[in-house]
Amino acid sequence: MKTKHAFLRLIPLTMVLAFLGPAAATAHDGKHETVKPAAATASMVGGAFTLTDQNGKAVTDKDFDGKYRLVYFGFTSCPDICPGDLRKMADALNIAGDKIAGRIAPIFITVDPQRDTPAVMKDYVAQFHPSITGLTGTDKQIAEAQAAYKVYASKAQDPKMNGYTVDHSAYMYLMGPKGEFIDIFSHDENAGQIAESLKKTVSAS
Ligand code: NI
């Protein structure tokens, strides 16, 4: 039994390493890592951050206390996956309805702080949903937020995209009113499925 337990405990660790490290590229679709991680890994998602919102105001994870949070990492120059996922985030909130959506803070955190200034973020998030908070920061602040959420992001040269693009993991995280992890949605899940999870979780509390 001892051996089995040790083995079982090794699995999540290995997955965490694969999730965080360059090996994640093997599960990458070229630009976005979209394979849903194991629940054991996902439950380690979350933590403190200090960032700047689209109005230039400093915010921390504590500013969202009391609200559920729907968190997505990406960047505004992303040609396909990010805008599609943010549209889906907005659709899920609309499907869930005002009563549920009013208790959720949708948050978009950039993995490209160099180009995604507060002003750029402000224009961008407004295209999707009025309640989305767009967060940027210094390279260090963004790196810390990425580490907390186990987000993989890596710059790659691309002359077509203003010099570079950013490969990154593309999951949506549902966090609780104290910032605790609740659920993770992969790119394959649609707005209706996400809305169902939001309704179930938020109505139950
Ligand atoms: Ni993207």
XYZ file of C-alpha atoms and ligand atoms in Angstrom:
206
model
C 0.000 0.000 0.000
C 2.819 2.342 0.870
C 4.316 2.035 -2.584
C 0.982 2.697 -4.244
C 0.411 5.835 -2.233
C 3.863 7.118 -3.011
C 3.228 6.479 -6.673
C -0.114 8.247 -6.582
C 1.446 11.233 -4.915
C 4.077 11.432 -7.604
C 1.552 11.820 -10.413
C 0.311 15.325 -9.615
C 3.881 16.516 -9.076
C 4.937 15.223 -12.473
C 1.911 16.868 -14.036
C 2.708 20.158 -12.364
C 6.216 20.038 -13.780
C 4.952 19.176 -17.251
C 2.353 21.918 -16.979
C 4.839 24.562 -15.926
C 7.905 23.613 -17.888
C 8.868 23.766 -21.559
C 7.611 20.187 -21.879
C 4.145 21.758 -21.937
C 4.924 22.680 -25.525
C 4.342 19.058 -26.476
C 0.672 19.502 -25.558
C 0.580 22.799 -27.404
C -1.470 23.470 -30.514
C 1.145 25.875 -31.824
C -0.041 28.951 -29.990
C -2.249 27.884 -27.114
C -1.991 24.993 -24.726
C -5.613 23.886 -24.437
C -5.555 20.372 -23.025
C -7.367 20.422 -19.711
C -4.980 19.681 -16.837
C -5.729 17.047 -14.207
C -7.893 18.185 -11.304
C -4.998 17.546 -8.905
C -2.921 20.117 -10.773
C -5.786 22.550 -11.268
C -6.562 22.678 -7.554
C -3.158 24.268 -6.979
C -4.191 27.249 -9.107
C -4.575 30.683 -7.570
C -2.862 33.079 -5.235
C -1.965 36.664 -4.515
C -1.311 39.236 -7.220
C -0.729 42.975 -7.454
C -1.489 44.429 -10.865
C -2.827 47.557 -12.612
C -6.325 47.760 -14.037
C -7.430 49.334 -17.324
C -7.956 52.681 -15.577
C -4.392 52.737 -14.271
C -5.401 51.858 -10.709
C -3.339 49.392 -8.650
C -5.380 46.335 -7.668
C -4.702 43.133 -5.762
C -6.573 39.839 -5.530
C -8.037 41.167 -2.248
C -9.965 43.847 -4.162
C -12.128 41.042 -5.560
C -12.902 39.493 -2.162
C -16.570 38.607 -1.774
C -16.964 37.998 -5.513
C -16.475 34.887 -7.573
C -13.834 35.453 -10.244
C -13.665 34.164 -13.793
C -10.009 34.532 -14.746
C -8.378 34.280 -18.173
C -4.790 34.993 -19.234
C -3.991 36.108 -22.784
C -2.935 39.142 -24.788
C -4.686 41.737 -26.912
C -2.666 41.106 -30.115
C -3.669 37.440 -30.082
C -5.250 36.704 -33.463
C -7.688 33.941 -32.635
C -7.950 31.974 -29.405
C -7.946 34.865 -26.906
C -10.693 36.925 -28.581
C -12.764 33.756 -29.021
C -12.355 32.813 -25.360
C -13.188 36.329 -24.143
C -16.298 36.320 -26.328
C -17.164 32.998 -24.726
C -16.587 34.478 -21.246
C -19.005 37.306 -22.095
C -21.559 34.877 -23.568
C -21.358 32.648 -20.482
C -22.058 35.642 -18.209
C -24.986 36.700 -20.383
C -26.432 33.171 -20.455
C -26.021 32.844 -16.667
C -28.065 36.028 -16.254
C -27.643 39.248 -14.276
C -28.352 37.709 -10.887
C -25.490 35.213 -11.232
C -23.172 37.411 -13.332
C -23.514 40.226 -10.803
C -21.719 38.064 -8.256
C -18.818 37.281 -10.590
C -15.809 39.458 -11.444
C -14.582 38.534 -14.933
C -10.837 39.217 -15.144
C -8.505 39.253 -18.157
C -4.785 39.278 -17.271
C -2.262 39.989 -20.007
C 0.776 37.814 -20.668
C 2.173 40.649 -22.827
C 2.621 43.639 -20.473
C 5.106 45.249 -22.873
C 2.388 46.000 -25.443
C -0.717 45.723 -23.264
C -0.710 49.026 -21.392
C -3.772 50.008 -19.305
C -5.066 52.105 -22.233
C -4.721 49.187 -24.670
C -6.427 46.872 -22.176
C -9.262 49.366 -21.666
C -10.146 49.488 -25.367
C -9.807 45.738 -25.676
C -11.913 44.462 -22.771
C -14.680 46.962 -23.578
C -15.211 45.111 -26.869
C -16.349 42.011 -24.984
C -18.250 42.803 -21.794
C -18.653 45.962 -19.663
C -17.817 44.152 -16.437
C -14.472 42.646 -17.496
C -11.476 43.990 -15.571
C -8.305 44.065 -17.700
C -5.106 43.707 -15.710
C -1.523 44.457 -16.686
C 1.627 45.222 -14.689
C 5.385 45.109 -14.649
C 7.103 42.028 -16.065
C 7.703 40.865 -12.489
C 4.092 41.374 -11.404
C 2.796 39.513 -14.456
C 5.305 36.691 -13.900
C 4.063 36.367 -10.309
C 0.406 36.234 -11.391
C 1.254 33.649 -14.049
C 3.110 31.531 -11.500
C 0.154 31.662 -9.085
C -2.234 30.470 -11.786
C 0.263 27.967 -13.249
C 0.060 29.755 -16.584
C 2.588 28.908 -19.254
C 3.561 31.839 -21.509
C 6.501 32.226 -23.835
C 7.415 34.881 -26.398
C 8.059 33.593 -29.923
C 9.382 35.576 -32.852
C 6.741 36.393 -35.451
C 7.476 39.178 -37.940
C 3.787 39.284 -38.923
C 2.746 40.192 -35.381
C 4.659 43.353 -34.552
C 7.831 41.342 -33.998
C 6.633 38.666 -31.630
C 3.699 36.592 -30.521
C 3.136 34.925 -27.152
C 2.413 31.220 -26.860
C 0.353 30.642 -23.773
C -1.949 28.281 -21.955
C -5.620 29.044 -22.569
C -7.809 28.035 -19.641
C -10.566 29.902 -17.882
C -10.524 29.596 -14.097
C -13.498 29.950 -11.780
C -12.313 31.112 -8.375
C -14.381 31.571 -5.242
C -15.138 34.687 -3.157
C -11.904 34.232 -1.190
C -9.829 33.517 -4.282
C -10.006 29.754 -3.857
C -9.962 27.480 -6.888
C -13.345 26.029 -7.934
C -13.265 24.974 -11.588
C -11.250 25.168 -14.775
C -12.622 25.396 -18.318
C -10.695 24.391 -21.394
C -10.968 25.944 -24.822
C -13.219 23.048 -25.912
C -15.972 23.925 -23.437
C -18.658 26.218 -24.805
C -20.376 29.232 -23.238
C -23.448 27.169 -22.298
C -21.341 24.657 -20.382
C -19.456 27.405 -18.560
C -22.743 29.190 -17.747
C -24.102 25.927 -16.265
C -21.106 25.641 -13.951
C -21.444 29.315 -12.950
C -25.147 28.896 -12.172
C -24.591 25.705 -10.201
C -21.721 27.127 -8.148
C -23.067 30.596 -7.482
C -26.690 29.531 -6.809
C -25.471 26.983 -4.277
C -23.869 29.631 -2.075
Ni -4.068 33.987 -27.192
